[in-house]
Every structure is written in structure tokens, then in C-alpha cells.
Amino acid sequence: MNKKDILELKRRLKKEACTFTKMCGCYVDADRNKVTTIEETFLNLEDDELHKYLELAKKVLSGTVDNNLLTLDFPSKEEDVDGRQRFLMGLRQSALKNNELLEAFYDMVIQSYNYVGNYLILIFHDCYDVMTKTSDNRKLDESEEVYEYLLCAICPVTLTKPGLGYRAEENRIAPRIRDWVVGMPDTGFVFPAFTDRSTDIHSVLFYTRDAKTPHAEFMESGLGCPSRFTATEQKLTFQSIVKDVIGEEDDRSEVLFYNIQENINDLIPATEDDAQEPNPIPVTVSTISEVLAESGVAEEEAAVIGQTYENVFGEEVPMAEHLVDQKVLEAGAKRKEKLALIQQVENLKQQLEATRSLPIEESEEDGSLAVKTYDVILRVKPDKVGQIHSQIIDGKKCLVIPLDENEHAAVNGVNTTL
């Protein structure tokens, strides 16, 4: 599912547009016991309650595609009679009216979802009458198909923090009553997927709030799909692969890692329109080898990184934008700018020092001032000037500077032994 497909579903999750037919749920405690179940005709709920449930459902369609939202494909075996895809098809067809299937669904989630604490399993049933759209995205008043789907949200339930509060019935300040509060979804899914504005029974949209540690066990054991890396996982895994080889505690490794990040970032095509997303560029093993060579990584190190990269990611080739860490790029750019300024200051100091040692003379032709150049420039202590004299030695005119035993000389900044 792409961003447009997801937004089309998400826009409908408000009271005036929502068509949820039924909502069911199961409250599970930390010991994986079913505490209670709920079953509601959704549109019959009180407004306040309805809006709160809609916010939970809407969150499952929030976040970044390929990071918080992953499209997972069912392997062929899961579409057989005893497969998870076939089970979800039956649950959808029942419109959540089959209690036996619902109990089996709750059991499936409880057995495959690793979470420490209490949580609430919510599942919604919906039928969306998908309107035909013209090439300019204008809706026509005719139905293209009916997209029937299930939306599941798994929400943590936590105990409020202890504190003081006002008890009106007692008219005093006292320890407040601690409540179990349902939080925003930690994990969820939409089945079947809504791909190119159409039903895709071979895929499911998976949601995770934490892109660093998604519940891969639920992707595999719960939904029966091969797990996928989120974009955040790809970035962090790639950084770990590189830093394990080049190190991360010295200037060399810092410069190399910045060079790698910069070269990968250069692979991403620029777009003239900020609203337009750039086409994703896959970073294959051969591409990463070229990047490492351009970045100055030693051949032996590059070979190790390339092999590990292939072993870890396999056929799930990361996109360039998923491997780029903007914080690293910003820090590296500031570091380069700082070093350039330091070098610029040093160059200016050297130029100023050289200028100070050169006399200015007036041109006989136009009276302009210019730096007069000499083959030999001396800098000596004032009391030494009177001791300097010229002398013909071996037929050549020489400058003679007498030196006492405790005196030393330097030529072009280098100590000279006489």
C-alpha cells in the first residue's frame, strides 16, 4: 500500500464518514488471561466513546510508509485451508458475528504477541464503497467495488501514576484513585490490504508504533507473514555493520562514516517539487561496494562490510533514503565547515606574517606602492644590526653576522648548527 491508499482509508475515520459496522475486543492481563470481552454495534456508541475508539483506529493508519507501516505478503501455504490468511478471510466474511472465530482470533494474538503488561485487542469490521475516480482524481457517483476489511489495534493498558487529587464527595485532598487507561496502539494491522484502491487478499498492512523494535514475532506467528525490517531498523543495522569494521572512536572512522553517508545521500535524486517524493533507489551489494570505495574505505574492510551487508539484508534490499542518517550528515557538514574555517584562518595568518616581513617601495614610473621582493630577508635582534657587515669571500659578496658562543641562528624557521 502506498501513501495515497492509506490516506484514503484514514480520511474516512471520522463520525460523518465512518461506516464501521461492528467492533469487538478482548482485555488481556499481564499473565495472558482474558479478563473481559466487548462487542458493540459501532455507530450506536455514544459520541464521546465513538470518537475515542476512532482515534485508536486512526492511529493504525498513521506514520511513515516502510517505517511504521509495512505491507506484508502471505506465503502460499498461509492461503491453504489451515493458513492464517484463510482464517482472516473467514473472520472478515463473518463480519465479526461468529463468537467462535473471535475467540480463536484472540487466542492467536495472545499466543503470538510478546508484550509485558496488560493490553486491549480491538478489531473493527468495515465495508467501504469505493467510488470510481477520473484521471484528475475527481470522484464519480458510481461504485467501483466494495472493499470489505478488518482493522485491528493492540493497545497497551497501563495504570495511572500515584498522586494526590481532590475528592469532591469528601471535600478534601487525598490520594487519587488509580485507573487502568487504554493507550494508543502499539501494534495493529489492516486486512486485506487496500492496494491501488482495490482489495488485495494476498497482503496485509502491518502497523508498529516503535519502528526500532517492531513485533516481528507477531508478523510471523500471528499473521503468518515473513517479517520485514522497518526503515529505522535498516538504518541502525547498516550503521552497526559499518562501525563494527571501521570502528567509531577515532577521527578516521568518523570521517569515513560521514563520507559513506554523504555518498549514499548523493544517490537520492533531487526533486524540483518539495511535495513530490523522490523515486526510491535500491542500494544493492554492488552499489554499497562502489560507495565504500568512493568513501576511502580500505579494500579489505569494504569486502567484510559488503559480505555482511548481503548476509543480513539478503533480497530485502534497503532503499538509499532508509540508510541515510540526517543527524550524521548535519554533524559532518558542521565539522567540515569548522575545519575549513580553521584552515582558512591559518592561511591568513601565514599570509599576514609573510606580508609583515616584506618592505613597501614606491614605483619610479607612477608612484604606486608595491611590495618589494628580495632574495634574502633577515630578522635579527636590534643589538645585532650594527655587527652585520659585507665581505668578499672567494670572490663573492657575502653578509657576515658574527655569533657569540651562546647565540643560535634559525634559517626559514629551522635551527642551524654553526
Coordinates of C-alpha atoms in Angstrom, one line a residue:
M1 CA 0.0 0.0 0.0
N2 CA 1.2 3.5 -0.8
K3 CA 0.7 6.7 1.0
K4 CA -2.4 7.7 -1.1
D5 CA -4.1 4.4 -0.4
I6 CA -3.6 4.7 3.3
L7 CA -4.7 8.3 3.4
E8 CA -7.9 7.5 1.6
L9 CA -8.9 5.0 4.3
K10 CA -7.7 7.3 7.1
R11 CA -9.8 10.2 5.9
R12 CA -13.0 8.1 6.4
L13 CA -12.3 7.6 10.2
K14 CA -14.5 10.4 11.4
K15 CA -18.0 10.2 12.6
E16 CA -19.7 11.7 9.5
A17 CA -17.8 9.4 7.1
C18 CA -17.2 6.3 9.2
T19 CA -19.1 3.1 8.2
F20 CA -17.7 0.6 10.8
T21 CA -20.4 -2.0 11.2
K22 CA -19.1 -3.7 14.3
M23 CA -16.4 -3.5 16.9
C24 CA -15.2 -6.3 19.2
G25 CA -12.4 -6.6 21.7
C26 CA -10.7 -8.5 24.4
Y27 CA -8.9 -7.2 27.5
V28 CA -5.8 -9.3 28.4
D29 CA -3.8 -9.1 31.6
A30 CA -0.1 -9.5 32.1
D31 CA -0.5 -13.2 32.7
R32 CA -2.2 -13.6 29.3
N33 CA -5.6 -14.2 30.8
K34 CA -8.7 -12.9 29.1
V35 CA -10.3 -10.5 31.6
T36 CA -13.3 -9.4 29.6
T37 CA -14.6 -9.1 26.0
I38 CA -16.6 -6.4 24.3
E39 CA -19.0 -6.4 21.4
E40 CA -20.6 -3.3 20.0
T41 CA -22.6 -2.1 17.0
F42 CA -20.1 0.8 16.4
L43 CA -22.4 3.5 15.2
N44 CA -24.7 3.0 18.2
L45 CA -22.0 4.1 20.6
E46 CA -22.3 7.4 22.5
D47 CA -20.4 10.2 20.7
D48 CA -17.7 10.6 23.3
E49 CA -17.0 6.9 23.3
L50 CA -17.2 6.6 19.5
H51 CA -14.6 9.4 19.0
K52 CA -12.2 7.8 21.4
Y53 CA -12.4 4.5 19.6
L54 CA -12.0 6.2 16.2
E55 CA -8.8 7.8 17.4
L56 CA -7.4 4.4 18.3
A57 CA -8.4 3.0 14.9
K58 CA -7.0 6.0 13.0
K59 CA -3.6 5.6 14.7
V60 CA -3.2 2.2 12.9
L61 CA -3.1 4.2 9.7
S62 CA -0.6 6.7 10.9
G63 CA 3.2 7.1 10.5
T64 CA 5.6 6.6 7.6
V65 CA 5.2 4.0 4.9
D66 CA 8.0 1.4 5.1
N67 CA 8.8 2.5 8.6
N68 CA 5.7 2.5 10.8
L69 CA 3.6 0.9 8.1
L70 CA 4.7 -2.2 6.3
T71 CA 2.9 -4.2 3.6
L72 CA 3.5 -7.9 4.3
D73 CA 2.8 -10.6 1.8
F74 CA 1.3 -14.0 2.7
P75 CA 3.3 -17.1 1.6
S76 CA 1.3 -19.5 -0.5
K77 CA 1.0 -22.0 2.4
E78 CA -0.9 -19.5 4.5
E79 CA -3.6 -19.3 1.8
D80 CA -4.3 -23.0 2.3
V81 CA -7.2 -24.3 4.4
D82 CA -5.4 -24.1 7.7
G83 CA -3.4 -20.9 6.9
R84 CA -3.6 -17.6 8.6
Q85 CA -4.7 -15.7 5.5
R86 CA -7.6 -18.2 5.1
F87 CA -8.5 -17.7 8.8
L88 CA -8.6 -13.9 8.4
M89 CA -10.7 -14.3 5.3
G90 CA -13.3 -16.3 7.3
L91 CA -13.2 -13.8 10.1
R92 CA -13.9 -11.0 7.7
Q93 CA -16.7 -12.9 6.0
S94 CA -18.4 -13.4 9.4
A95 CA -18.4 -9.6 9.9
L96 CA -17.3 -10.3 13.5
K97 CA -20.6 -12.1 14.2
N98 CA -19.0 -15.6 14.8
N99 CA -18.0 -15.8 18.5
E100 CA -16.0 -19.0 17.9
L101 CA -13.9 -17.3 15.3
L102 CA -13.5 -14.2 17.5
E103 CA -12.2 -16.4 20.4
A104 CA -9.8 -18.1 18.1
F105 CA -8.6 -14.7 16.9
Y106 CA -8.0 -13.5 20.5
D107 CA -6.1 -16.7 21.2
M108 CA -4.0 -16.3 18.1
V109 CA -3.0 -12.8 19.2
I110 CA -2.3 -13.7 22.8
Q111 CA -0.1 -16.7 21.8
S112 CA 2.0 -14.7 19.2
Y113 CA 2.2 -11.2 20.7
N114 CA 5.1 -10.7 23.1
Y115 CA 4.2 -7.9 25.5
V116 CA 4.9 -7.3 29.2
G117 CA 1.8 -5.9 30.7
N118 CA -1.9 -5.5 30.1
Y119 CA -3.4 -4.8 26.7
L120 CA -6.6 -4.4 24.8
I121 CA -7.2 -6.2 21.5
L122 CA -9.7 -4.2 19.3
I123 CA -11.0 -5.3 15.9
F124 CA -13.3 -3.4 13.6
H125 CA -15.2 -4.5 10.6
D126 CA -16.0 -2.1 7.7
C127 CA -17.4 -2.1 4.2
Y128 CA -16.1 0.8 2.1
D129 CA -18.0 1.6 -1.2
V130 CA -15.0 2.7 -3.3
M131 CA -16.1 5.4 -5.7
T132 CA -14.7 5.5 -9.2
K133 CA -12.2 8.3 -9.8
T134 CA -11.3 10.0 -13.1
S135 CA -7.7 10.6 -14.2
D136 CA -7.8 14.0 -12.4
N137 CA -8.8 12.3 -9.1
R138 CA -12.4 13.6 -9.3
K139 CA -15.0 11.1 -7.8
L140 CA -17.8 9.8 -10.0
D141 CA -21.1 8.9 -8.4
E142 CA -20.7 5.2 -9.1
S143 CA -19.2 2.4 -7.1
E144 CA -16.0 0.7 -8.4
E145 CA -16.1 -2.1 -5.8
V146 CA -16.9 -2.7 -2.1
Y147 CA -13.7 -3.0 0.0
E148 CA -14.6 -5.1 3.0
Y149 CA -11.8 -5.2 5.6
L150 CA -10.8 -5.7 9.2
L151 CA -8.8 -3.2 11.2
C152 CA -7.1 -4.5 14.4
A153 CA -5.5 -2.3 17.1
I154 CA -3.5 -3.8 20.0
C155 CA -3.4 -1.1 22.7
P156 CA -1.3 -1.1 26.0
V157 CA -3.4 -0.7 29.1
T158 CA -1.4 1.0 31.9
L159 CA -2.1 2.0 35.5
T160 CA -2.1 5.8 36.1
K161 CA 0.7 7.2 38.3
P162 CA 0.0 7.6 42.0
G163 CA -0.7 11.2 43.2
L164 CA -3.0 13.5 45.1
G165 CA -6.3 14.6 44.0
Y166 CA -9.5 16.4 45.1
R167 CA -12.3 14.0 46.3
A168 CA -15.5 16.0 45.9
E169 CA -17.6 13.6 48.0
E170 CA -15.2 14.1 50.9
N171 CA -14.3 17.7 50.2
R172 CA -10.6 17.0 50.8
I173 CA -7.3 16.4 49.1
A174 CA -6.4 12.7 49.2
P175 CA -4.6 10.0 47.3
R176 CA -6.3 9.8 43.9
I177 CA -7.8 6.5 42.6
R178 CA -5.5 4.9 40.1
D179 CA -7.2 3.8 36.9
W180 CA -6.3 1.4 34.1
V181 CA -6.0 3.6 31.0
V182 CA -6.1 2.4 27.3
G183 CA -3.2 3.9 25.4
M184 CA -2.6 4.5 21.7
P185 CA -2.0 1.3 19.7
D186 CA 1.4 -0.4 19.9
T187 CA 0.8 -2.7 17.0
G188 CA -2.0 -3.3 14.5
F189 CA -3.0 -4.4 11.0
V190 CA -5.5 -3.9 8.2
F191 CA -6.6 -7.0 6.3
P192 CA -6.8 -7.3 3.4
A193 CA -4.5 -4.6 2.0
F194 CA -6.0 -1.8 0.0
T195 CA -3.6 -1.7 -3.0
D196 CA -4.2 0.8 -5.8
R197 CA -7.7 1.4 -4.4
S198 CA -8.6 -2.2 -4.6
T199 CA -8.8 -5.3 -2.4
D200 CA -5.6 -7.3 -2.1
I201 CA -6.3 -10.5 -0.3
H202 CA -2.7 -11.6 -0.7
S203 CA -1.3 -8.9 1.6
V204 CA -1.8 -7.2 4.9
L205 CA -0.8 -3.8 6.2
F206 CA 1.1 -4.0 9.4
Y207 CA 1.5 -1.1 11.9
T208 CA 4.1 -0.6 14.6
R209 CA 4.4 2.5 16.8
D210 CA 8.1 1.8 17.6
A211 CA 10.0 1.4 14.4
K212 CA 13.2 0.5 16.3
T213 CA 11.6 -2.6 17.8
P214 CA 8.5 -3.8 15.9
H215 CA 6.9 -7.0 16.9
A216 CA 8.5 -9.3 14.3
E217 CA 7.1 -12.3 16.2
F218 CA 3.6 -11.1 15.5
M219 CA 4.3 -10.6 11.8
E220 CA 5.5 -14.2 11.6
S221 CA 3.5 -16.2 14.2
G222 CA 0.4 -14.0 14.3
L223 CA -0.1 -13.0 10.7
G224 CA 1.9 -15.8 9.1
C225 CA 4.0 -13.5 7.0
P226 CA 7.8 -13.2 6.7
S227 CA 8.9 -10.3 8.9
R228 CA 10.4 -7.2 7.3
F229 CA 12.8 -4.6 8.5
T230 CA 11.5 -1.1 9.1
A231 CA 13.4 1.8 7.6
T232 CA 14.7 2.6 11.1
E233 CA 15.9 -1.0 11.6
Q234 CA 17.7 -0.9 8.2
K235 CA 19.5 2.4 9.1
L236 CA 20.6 1.2 12.6
T237 CA 21.6 -2.3 11.3
F238 CA 23.7 -0.7 8.5
Q239 CA 25.4 1.6 10.9
S240 CA 26.3 -1.3 13.1
I241 CA 27.7 -3.3 10.2
V242 CA 29.9 -0.4 9.1
K243 CA 31.1 0.6 12.6
D244 CA 31.9 -2.9 13.6
V245 CA 34.5 -2.9 10.8
I246 CA 35.9 0.6 10.7
G247 CA 35.4 1.5 14.4
E248 CA 33.7 4.5 15.8
E249 CA 36.0 6.1 18.4
D250 CA 38.7 7.9 16.3
D251 CA 38.8 10.7 13.7
R252 CA 39.4 8.3 10.8
S253 CA 36.3 6.3 11.4
E254 CA 34.2 9.4 12.0
V255 CA 35.4 10.9 8.6
L256 CA 34.9 7.6 6.8
F257 CA 31.4 7.1 8.2
Y258 CA 30.4 10.7 7.2
N259 CA 31.8 10.1 3.7
I260 CA 29.7 6.9 3.4
Q261 CA 26.6 8.7 4.5
E262 CA 27.2 11.6 2.1
N263 CA 27.8 9.3 -0.9
I264 CA 24.6 7.3 -0.2
N265 CA 22.7 10.6 0.2
D266 CA 24.0 11.7 -3.2
L267 CA 22.3 8.6 -4.8
I268 CA 18.9 10.0 -3.9
P269 CA 17.6 12.1 -6.9
A270 CA 16.6 15.7 -6.1
T271 CA 13.0 16.7 -6.9
E272 CA 12.0 20.2 -8.1
D273 CA 8.7 19.9 -6.2
D274 CA 9.1 19.5 -2.4
A275 CA 5.7 17.8 -2.2
Q276 CA 6.9 15.2 -4.7
E277 CA 8.6 12.1 -3.2
P278 CA 11.8 11.0 -4.9
N279 CA 11.8 7.6 -6.6
P280 CA 13.3 5.1 -4.2
I281 CA 16.8 4.0 -5.1
P282 CA 17.8 0.4 -4.0
V283 CA 21.3 0.1 -2.5
T284 CA 22.4 -3.3 -3.8
V285 CA 25.7 -5.0 -2.7
S286 CA 27.4 -3.7 -5.8
T287 CA 26.2 -0.2 -5.1
I288 CA 27.4 -0.4 -1.5
S289 CA 30.8 -1.6 -2.7
E290 CA 31.1 1.4 -5.0
V291 CA 30.1 3.8 -2.2
L292 CA 32.7 2.3 0.2
A293 CA 35.4 2.7 -2.4
E294 CA 34.5 6.3 -3.1
S295 CA 34.4 7.0 0.6
G296 CA 38.0 5.9 1.1
V297 CA 37.3 2.6 3.0
A298 CA 40.2 0.1 2.7
E299 CA 39.6 -2.8 0.3
E300 CA 39.8 -5.4 3.0
E301 CA 37.3 -3.6 5.2
A302 CA 35.0 -3.0 2.3
A303 CA 34.9 -6.7 1.5
V304 CA 33.9 -7.6 5.0
I305 CA 31.2 -4.9 5.1
G306 CA 29.8 -6.0 1.7
Q307 CA 29.6 -9.6 2.7
T308 CA 27.9 -8.9 6.0
Y309 CA 25.5 -6.5 4.2
E310 CA 24.5 -9.2 1.8
N311 CA 24.1 -11.8 4.6
V312 CA 21.9 -9.6 6.7
F313 CA 19.6 -8.0 4.2
G314 CA 19.5 -10.7 1.5
E315 CA 16.8 -10.0 -1.0
E316 CA 15.3 -7.2 1.1
V317 CA 17.5 -4.6 -0.4
P318 CA 17.3 -1.3 1.5
M319 CA 16.4 2.0 -0.2
A320 CA 19.0 4.8 -0.1
E321 CA 16.8 7.1 1.9
H322 CA 16.5 4.4 4.6
L323 CA 20.2 4.2 5.2
V324 CA 20.9 7.9 5.5
D325 CA 21.1 9.5 9.0
Q326 CA 20.4 13.2 8.6
K327 CA 21.9 13.9 12.1
V328 CA 25.2 12.4 10.9
L329 CA 25.1 14.5 7.7
E330 CA 24.4 17.7 9.6
A331 CA 27.1 17.0 12.2
G332 CA 29.6 16.1 9.5
A333 CA 28.8 19.2 7.4
K334 CA 29.4 21.4 10.5
R335 CA 32.7 19.6 11.2
K336 CA 33.9 20.1 7.6
E337 CA 32.9 23.8 7.8
K338 CA 34.7 24.2 11.1
L339 CA 37.9 22.6 9.7
A340 CA 37.7 24.7 6.6
L341 CA 37.5 27.9 8.8
I342 CA 40.4 26.8 10.9
Q343 CA 42.5 26.2 7.7
Q344 CA 41.4 29.5 6.3
V345 CA 42.5 31.3 9.5
E346 CA 45.8 29.5 9.4
N347 CA 46.4 30.5 5.8
L348 CA 45.5 34.1 6.6
K349 CA 48.0 34.1 9.5
Q350 CA 50.7 32.8 7.3
Q351 CA 50.0 35.4 4.6
L352 CA 49.9 38.2 7.2
E353 CA 53.2 37.1 8.7
A354 CA 54.8 37.0 5.3
T355 CA 53.5 40.4 4.4
R356 CA 54.9 41.9 7.6
S357 CA 58.4 40.8 6.7
L358 CA 58.3 42.5 3.2
P359 CA 59.1 46.2 2.8
I360 CA 56.9 48.5 0.6
E361 CA 58.6 50.6 -2.1
E362 CA 57.3 53.4 -4.4
S363 CA 57.4 52.9 -8.1
E364 CA 59.5 55.4 -10.0
E365 CA 57.2 55.3 -13.0
D366 CA 53.7 56.0 -11.5
G367 CA 54.4 56.5 -7.8
S368 CA 52.3 53.4 -6.8
L369 CA 53.1 51.4 -3.8
A370 CA 54.1 47.7 -4.2
V371 CA 55.7 45.0 -2.1
K372 CA 59.4 45.0 -2.8
T373 CA 60.8 41.5 -3.1
Y374 CA 64.3 40.4 -2.0
D375 CA 66.2 37.1 -2.4
V376 CA 67.4 37.3 1.2
I377 CA 65.4 38.8 4.2
L378 CA 67.0 38.9 7.7
R379 CA 65.3 39.2 11.0
V380 CA 67.8 39.9 13.9
K381 CA 67.7 41.4 17.3
P382 CA 68.2 45.2 17.3
D383 CA 71.6 45.0 19.1
K384 CA 72.9 42.6 16.3
V385 CA 72.2 45.0 13.4
G386 CA 75.4 47.0 13.9
Q387 CA 77.6 43.9 13.8
I388 CA 76.4 42.9 10.3
H389 CA 78.8 43.8 7.5
S390 CA 79.5 42.8 3.9
Q391 CA 82.7 40.9 2.9
I392 CA 84.1 39.4 -0.3
I393 CA 84.7 35.7 0.3
D394 CA 86.1 33.5 -2.6
G395 CA 85.2 36.3 -5.0
K396 CA 81.6 36.6 -3.9
K397 CA 79.9 39.3 -1.9
C398 CA 78.6 38.0 1.4
L399 CA 76.8 39.2 4.5
V400 CA 78.7 38.3 7.7
I401 CA 76.8 38.1 11.0
P402 CA 79.1 37.4 13.9
L403 CA 77.8 34.9 16.5
D404 CA 78.9 34.6 20.1
E405 CA 79.3 31.1 21.7
N406 CA 75.9 31.3 23.4
E407 CA 74.0 32.5 20.4
H408 CA 71.9 30.4 17.9
A409 CA 70.5 31.0 14.4
A410 CA 67.5 29.7 12.5
V411 CA 67.1 29.7 8.7
N412 CA 63.5 29.7 7.5
G413 CA 62.4 28.6 10.9
V414 CA 64.8 25.7 11.2
N415 CA 67.5 25.7 13.8
T416 CA 71.0 25.8 12.2
T417 CA 74.1 24.5 13.8
L418 CA 77.2 26.6 13.0

